[in-house]
PDB file of C-alpha atoms and ligand atoms in Angstrom:
ATOM      1  CA  MET P  11     -25.159   4.223 111.603  1.00 82.00           C
ATOM      2  CA  LYS P  12     -24.227   0.602 112.258  1.00 80.00           C
ATOM      3  CA  ILE P  13     -27.837  -0.406 111.817  1.00 84.00           C
ATOM      4  CA  LEU P  14     -28.033   1.405 108.490  1.00 82.00           C
ATOM      5  CA  ILE P  15     -24.962  -0.416 107.201  1.00 84.00           C
ATOM      6  CA  MET P  16     -26.340  -3.771 108.343  1.00 82.00           C
ATOM      7  CA  PHE P  17     -29.593  -3.009 106.566  1.00 81.00           C
ATOM      8  CA  LEU P  18     -27.835  -2.135 103.321  1.00 78.00           C
ATOM      9  CA  LEU P  19     -25.761  -5.318 103.471  1.00 77.00           C
ATOM     10  CA  VAL P  20     -28.876  -7.432 103.934  1.00 76.00           C
ATOM     11  CA  VAL P  21     -30.591  -5.762 100.970  1.00 71.00           C
ATOM     12  CA  LEU P  22     -27.505  -6.212  98.798  1.00 69.00           C
ATOM     13  CA  PHE P  23     -27.153  -9.842  99.758  1.00 68.00           C
ATOM     14  CA  SER P  24     -30.772 -10.762  99.099  1.00 66.00           C
ATOM     15  CA  SER P  25     -30.877  -9.040  95.704  1.00 58.00           C
ATOM     16  CA  CYS P  26     -27.815 -11.017  94.641  1.00 54.00           C
ATOM     17  CA  GLU P  27     -29.520 -14.227  95.640  1.00 52.00           C
ATOM     18  CA  GLU P  28     -32.589 -13.381  93.586  1.00 51.00           C
ATOM     19  CA  ASN P  29     -30.464 -12.826  90.495  1.00 50.00           C
ATOM     20  CA  ASN P  30     -28.815 -16.204  90.896  1.00 49.00           C
ATOM     21  CA  ASP P  31     -32.173 -17.948  91.105  1.00 50.00           C
ATOM     22  CA  MET P  32     -33.406 -16.350  87.885  1.00 52.00           C
ATOM     23  CA  PRO P  33     -32.373 -18.298  84.777  1.00 58.00           C
ATOM     24  CA  LYS P  34     -31.046 -15.930  82.124  1.00 75.00           C
ATOM     25  CA  TYR P  35     -33.025 -17.560  79.312  1.00 89.00           C
ATOM     26  CA  SER P  36     -36.213 -19.543  79.116  1.00 88.00           C
ATOM     27  CA  SER P  37     -34.891 -22.290  76.926  1.00 92.00           C
ATOM     28  CA  PRO P  38     -37.016 -24.823  75.036  1.00 94.00           C
ATOM     29  CA  SER P  39     -37.646 -28.084  76.879  1.00 94.00           C
ATOM     30  CA  ASP P  40     -35.504 -30.035  74.396  1.00 95.00           C
ATOM     31  CA  HIS P  41     -32.468 -28.253  75.848  1.00 96.00           C
ATOM     32  CA  THR P  42     -31.835 -31.018  78.350  1.00 95.00           C
ATOM     33  CA  ILE P  43     -28.040 -31.116  78.703  1.00 94.00           C
ATOM     34  CA  SER P  44     -26.984 -28.877  81.560  1.00 93.00           C
ATOM     35  CA  LYS P  45     -23.437 -27.523  81.445  1.00 92.00           C
ATOM     36  CA  ASP P  46     -22.789 -25.708  84.715  1.00 90.00           C
ATOM     37  CA  GLY P  47     -26.400 -24.515  84.691  1.00 88.00           C
ATOM     38  CA  ALA P  48     -26.558 -23.504  81.026  1.00 92.00           C
ATOM     39  CA  VAL P  49     -28.857 -25.912  79.249  1.00 94.00           C
ATOM     40  CA  HIS P  50     -27.762 -27.142  75.809  1.00 96.00           C
ATOM     41  CA  LYS P  51     -29.695 -29.121  73.274  1.00 96.00           C
ATOM     42  CA  SER P  52     -28.455 -32.620  72.467  1.00 96.00           C
ATOM     43  CA  GLY P  53     -26.033 -32.810  69.551  1.00 96.00           C
ATOM     44  CA  LEU P  54     -24.030 -29.887  70.902  1.00 96.00           C
ATOM     45  CA  ASP P  55     -20.836 -31.427  69.521  1.00 95.00           C
ATOM     46  CA  LYS P  56     -22.039 -30.617  65.993  1.00 96.00           C
ATOM     47  CA  PRO P  57     -23.488 -27.101  66.249  1.00 96.00           C
ATOM     48  CA  GLN P  58     -23.115 -26.516  62.492  1.00 94.00           C
ATOM     49  CA  THR P  59     -25.658 -29.275  61.969  1.00 95.00           C
ATOM     50  CA  ASN P  60     -27.857 -29.096  65.038  1.00 96.00           C
ATOM     51  CA  CYS P  61     -27.932 -25.518  66.288  1.00 97.00           C
ATOM     52  CA  VAL P  62     -27.630 -23.169  63.298  1.00 97.00           C
ATOM     53  CA  SER P  63     -31.355 -23.283  62.481  1.00 96.00           C
ATOM     54  CA  CYS P  64     -32.161 -21.242  65.586  1.00 97.00           C
ATOM     55  CA  HIS P  65     -28.840 -19.888  66.825  1.00 97.00           C
ATOM     56  CA  GLY P  66     -27.860 -18.555  63.403  1.00 96.00           C
ATOM     57  CA  GLU P  67     -25.540 -19.638  60.566  1.00 95.00           C
ATOM     58  CA  ASP P  68     -22.668 -18.001  62.432  1.00 95.00           C
ATOM     59  CA  LEU P  69     -23.919 -19.214  65.856  1.00 96.00           C
ATOM     60  CA  LYS P  70     -24.142 -15.613  66.967  1.00 95.00           C
ATOM     61  CA  GLY P  71     -27.804 -15.641  67.870  1.00 95.00           C
ATOM     62  CA  GLY P  72     -30.116 -16.097  64.902  1.00 95.00           C
ATOM     63  CA  THR P  73     -33.811 -16.229  65.739  1.00 95.00           C
ATOM     64  CA  SER P  74     -33.131 -17.513  69.268  1.00 95.00           C
ATOM     65  CA  GLY P  75     -31.128 -14.393  70.126  1.00 94.00           C
ATOM     66  CA  VAL P  76     -28.656 -16.453  72.147  1.00 95.00           C
ATOM     67  CA  SER P  77     -25.096 -16.390  70.830  1.00 95.00           C
ATOM     68  CA  CYS P  78     -22.799 -19.314  71.596  1.00 96.00           C
ATOM     69  CA  TYR P  79     -19.951 -16.827  71.871  1.00 94.00           C
ATOM     70  CA  GLU P  80     -21.605 -15.191  74.888  1.00 92.00           C
ATOM     71  CA  CYS P  81     -20.090 -17.974  76.949  1.00 93.00           C
ATOM     72  CA  HIS P  82     -17.620 -19.626  74.598  1.00 93.00           C
ATOM     73  CA  SER P  83     -14.619 -18.029  72.994  1.00 86.00           C
ATOM     74  CA  LYS P  84     -14.086 -18.414  69.243  1.00 80.00           C
ATOM     75  CA  LYS P  85     -14.537 -22.138  69.024  1.00 80.00           C
ATOM     76  CA  TRP P  86     -16.375 -22.792  65.778  1.00 84.00           C
TER      77      TRP P  86
HETATM   78  C1  HEC H   1     -35.654 -25.069  67.518  1.00 86.52           C
HETATM   79  C2  HEC H   1     -34.781 -23.937  67.836  1.00 86.52           C
HETATM   80  C3  HEC H   1     -33.473 -24.213  68.582  1.00 86.52           C
HETATM   81  C4  HEC H   1     -32.483 -25.123  68.272  1.00 86.52           C
HETATM   82  C5  HEC H   1     -32.432 -26.109  67.103  1.00 86.52           C
HETATM   83  C6  HEC H   1     -31.457 -24.972  69.277  1.00 86.52           C
HETATM   84  N1  HEC H   1     -31.814 -23.974  70.168  1.00 86.52           N
HETATM   85 FE1  HEC H   1     -30.748 -23.383  71.818  1.00 86.52          FE
HETATM   86  N2  HEC H   1     -32.216 -22.029  72.298  1.00 86.52           N
HETATM   87  C7  HEC H   1     -33.361 -21.804  71.563  1.00 86.52           C
HETATM   88  C8  HEC H   1     -34.169 -20.783  72.231  1.00 86.52           C
HETATM   89  C9  HEC H   1     -35.526 -20.258  71.737  1.00 86.52           C
HETATM   90  C10 HEC H   1     -33.460 -20.417  73.407  1.00 86.52           C
HETATM   91  C11 HEC H   1     -33.879 -19.416  74.493  1.00 86.52           C
HETATM   92  C12 HEC H   1     -33.874 -17.974  73.999  1.00 86.52           C
HETATM   93  C13 HEC H   1     -34.340 -17.015  75.076  1.00 86.52           C
HETATM   94  O1  HEC H   1     -34.839 -17.446  76.122  1.00 86.52           O
HETATM   95  O2  HEC H   1     -34.204 -15.814  74.856  1.00 86.52           O
HETATM   96  C14 HEC H   1     -32.239 -21.210  73.415  1.00 86.52           C
HETATM   97  C15 HEC H   1     -31.251 -21.134  74.408  1.00 86.52           C
HETATM   98  C16 HEC H   1     -30.063 -21.850  74.416  1.00 86.52           C
HETATM   99  C17 HEC H   1     -29.005 -21.724  75.406  1.00 86.52           C
HETATM  100  C18 HEC H   1     -28.990 -20.822  76.638  1.00 86.52           C
HETATM  101  C19 HEC H   1     -29.440 -21.637  77.826  1.00 86.52           C
HETATM  102  C20 HEC H   1     -29.090 -21.085  79.171  1.00 86.52           C
HETATM  103  O3  HEC H   1     -29.445 -21.755  80.172  1.00 86.52           O
HETATM  104  O4  HEC H   1     -28.455 -20.032  79.257  1.00 86.52           O
HETATM  105  C21 HEC H   1     -28.030 -22.596  75.053  1.00 86.52           C
HETATM  106  C22 HEC H   1     -26.711 -22.839  75.772  1.00 86.52           C
HETATM  107  C23 HEC H   1     -28.456 -23.271  73.847  1.00 86.52           C
HETATM  108  N3  HEC H   1     -29.689 -22.797  73.483  1.00 86.52           N
HETATM  109  C24 HEC H   1     -27.716 -24.246  73.192  1.00 86.52           C
HETATM  110  C25 HEC H   1     -28.112 -24.907  72.037  1.00 86.52           C
HETATM  111  C26 HEC H   1     -27.302 -25.908  71.358  1.00 86.52           C
HETATM  112  C27 HEC H   1     -25.936 -26.369  71.799  1.00 86.52           C
HETATM  113  C28 HEC H   1     -28.030 -26.310  70.270  1.00 86.52           C
HETATM  114  C29 HEC H   1     -27.639 -27.354  69.211  1.00 86.52           C
HETATM  115  C30 HEC H   1     -27.239 -28.651  69.671  1.00 86.52           C
HETATM  116  C31 HEC H   1     -29.281 -25.571  70.267  1.00 86.52           C
HETATM  117  N4  HEC H   1     -29.285 -24.737  71.354  1.00 86.52           N
HETATM  118  C32 HEC H   1     -30.281 -25.713  69.311  1.00 86.52           C
HETATM  119  C33 HEC H   1     -33.729 -22.455  70.390  1.00 86.52           C
HETATM  120  C34 HEC H   1     -33.036 -23.484  69.774  1.00 86.52           C
HETATM  121  C1  HEC H   2     -25.193 -19.200  78.905  1.00 86.52           C
HETATM  122  C2  HEC H   2     -23.859 -19.661  78.601  1.00 86.52           C
HETATM  123  C3  HEC H   2     -23.675 -20.616  77.418  1.00 86.52           C
HETATM  124  C4  HEC H   2     -24.147 -20.472  76.125  1.00 86.52           C
HETATM  125  C5  HEC H   2     -25.013 -19.349  75.555  1.00 86.52           C
HETATM  126  C6  HEC H   2     -23.640 -21.600  75.383  1.00 86.52           C
HETATM  127  N1  HEC H   2     -22.896 -22.395  76.208  1.00 86.52           N
HETATM  128 FE1  HEC H   2     -21.984 -24.139  75.679  1.00 86.52          FE
HETATM  129  N2  HEC H   2     -21.314 -24.413  77.623  1.00 86.52           N
HETATM  130  C7  HEC H   2     -21.498 -23.488  78.646  1.00 86.52           C
HETATM  131  C8  HEC H   2     -20.803 -23.979  79.832  1.00 86.52           C
HETATM  132  C9  HEC H   2     -20.765 -23.256  81.171  1.00 86.52           C
HETATM  133  C10 HEC H   2     -20.207 -25.213  79.481  1.00 86.52           C
HETATM  134  C11 HEC H   2     -19.377 -26.127  80.372  1.00 86.52           C
HETATM  135  C12 HEC H   2     -17.988 -25.603  80.554  1.00 86.52           C
HETATM  136  C13 HEC H   2     -17.160 -25.765  79.319  1.00 86.52           C
HETATM  137  O1  HEC H   2     -16.921 -26.905  78.880  1.00 86.52           O
HETATM  138  O2  HEC H   2     -16.736 -24.741  78.722  1.00 86.52           O
HETATM  139  C14 HEC H   2     -20.550 -25.468  78.078  1.00 86.52           C
HETATM  140  C15 HEC H   2     -20.145 -26.575  77.344  1.00 86.52           C
HETATM  141  C16 HEC H   2     -20.356 -26.764  75.983  1.00 86.52           C
HETATM  142  C17 HEC H   2     -19.873 -27.882  75.208  1.00 86.52           C
HETATM  143  C18 HEC H   2     -19.117 -29.091  75.738  1.00 86.52           C
HETATM  144  C19 HEC H   2     -17.760 -28.728  76.263  1.00 86.52           C
HETATM  145  C20 HEC H   2     -16.706 -28.665  75.197  1.00 86.52           C
HETATM  146  O3  HEC H   2     -15.872 -27.717  75.238  1.00 86.52           O
HETATM  147  O4  HEC H   2     -16.641 -29.553  74.318  1.00 86.52           O
HETATM  148  C21 HEC H   2     -20.263 -27.667  73.907  1.00 86.52           C
HETATM  149  C22 HEC H   2     -19.963 -28.563  72.711  1.00 86.52           C
HETATM  150  C23 HEC H   2     -21.026 -26.442  73.881  1.00 86.52           C
HETATM  151  N3  HEC H   2     -21.051 -25.913  75.151  1.00 86.52           N
HETATM  152  C24 HEC H   2     -21.600 -25.903  72.743  1.00 86.52           C
HETATM  153  C25 HEC H   2     -22.382 -24.741  72.704  1.00 86.52           C
HETATM  154  C26 HEC H   2     -23.062 -24.231  71.512  1.00 86.52           C
HETATM  155  C27 HEC H   2     -23.021 -24.892  70.158  1.00 86.52           C
HETATM  156  C28 HEC H   2     -23.716 -23.104  71.895  1.00 86.52           C
HETATM  157  C29 HEC H   2     -24.629 -22.209  71.039  1.00 86.52           C
HETATM  158  C30 HEC H   2     -25.766 -22.850  70.377  1.00 86.52           C
HETATM  159  C31 HEC H   2     -23.437 -22.882  73.301  1.00 86.52           C
HETATM  160  N4  HEC H   2     -22.631 -23.900  73.747  1.00 86.52           N
HETATM  161  C32 HEC H   2     -23.903 -21.811  74.035  1.00 86.52           C
HETATM  162  C33 HEC H   2     -22.217 -22.324  78.586  1.00 86.52           C
HETATM  163  C34 HEC H   2     -22.880 -21.823  77.461  1.00 86.52           C
END
């Protein structure tokens, strides 16, 4: 029984590690500004000018499918 529990813990632990290594998105190479591991494109201070073309007029995804509000609260 002890061995079984150990085994399950090891499996759990390693699957968590794998998930952390996998980036959630495969972002374009011009997204060079890393914020705690989430890469942003330069000009992030003016999303209405620099990000709407791909992330949508409302910054909720657009053609990129990545919404700013996934990680940020109502900010813009
Ligand atoms: C030319 C199109 C385009 C523009 C312009 C653009 N993005 Fe993106 N962005 C993408 C695509 C495509 C992805 C990845 C989508 C996927 O993998 O599903 C992405 C992903 C992201 C991610 C997720 C990265 C991660 O590691 O989780 C962030 C954050 C982001 N963009 C921020 C920005 C910001 C901020 C701007 C404006 C300054 C911007 N983007 C402008 C196309 C663009
Ligand atoms: C995958 C998660 C994620 C996505 C999606 C994302 N961000 Fe961020 N962003 C972060 C993190 C984490 C930080 C750093 C911590 C903080 O400042 O909140 C950050 C920081 C920022 C900052 C600088 C900090 C500040 O408050 O001034 C700006 C500006 C910004 N993001 C804009 C955007 C815009 C615009 C988009 C959509 C195009 C976007 N982010 C999408 C995770 C994300």
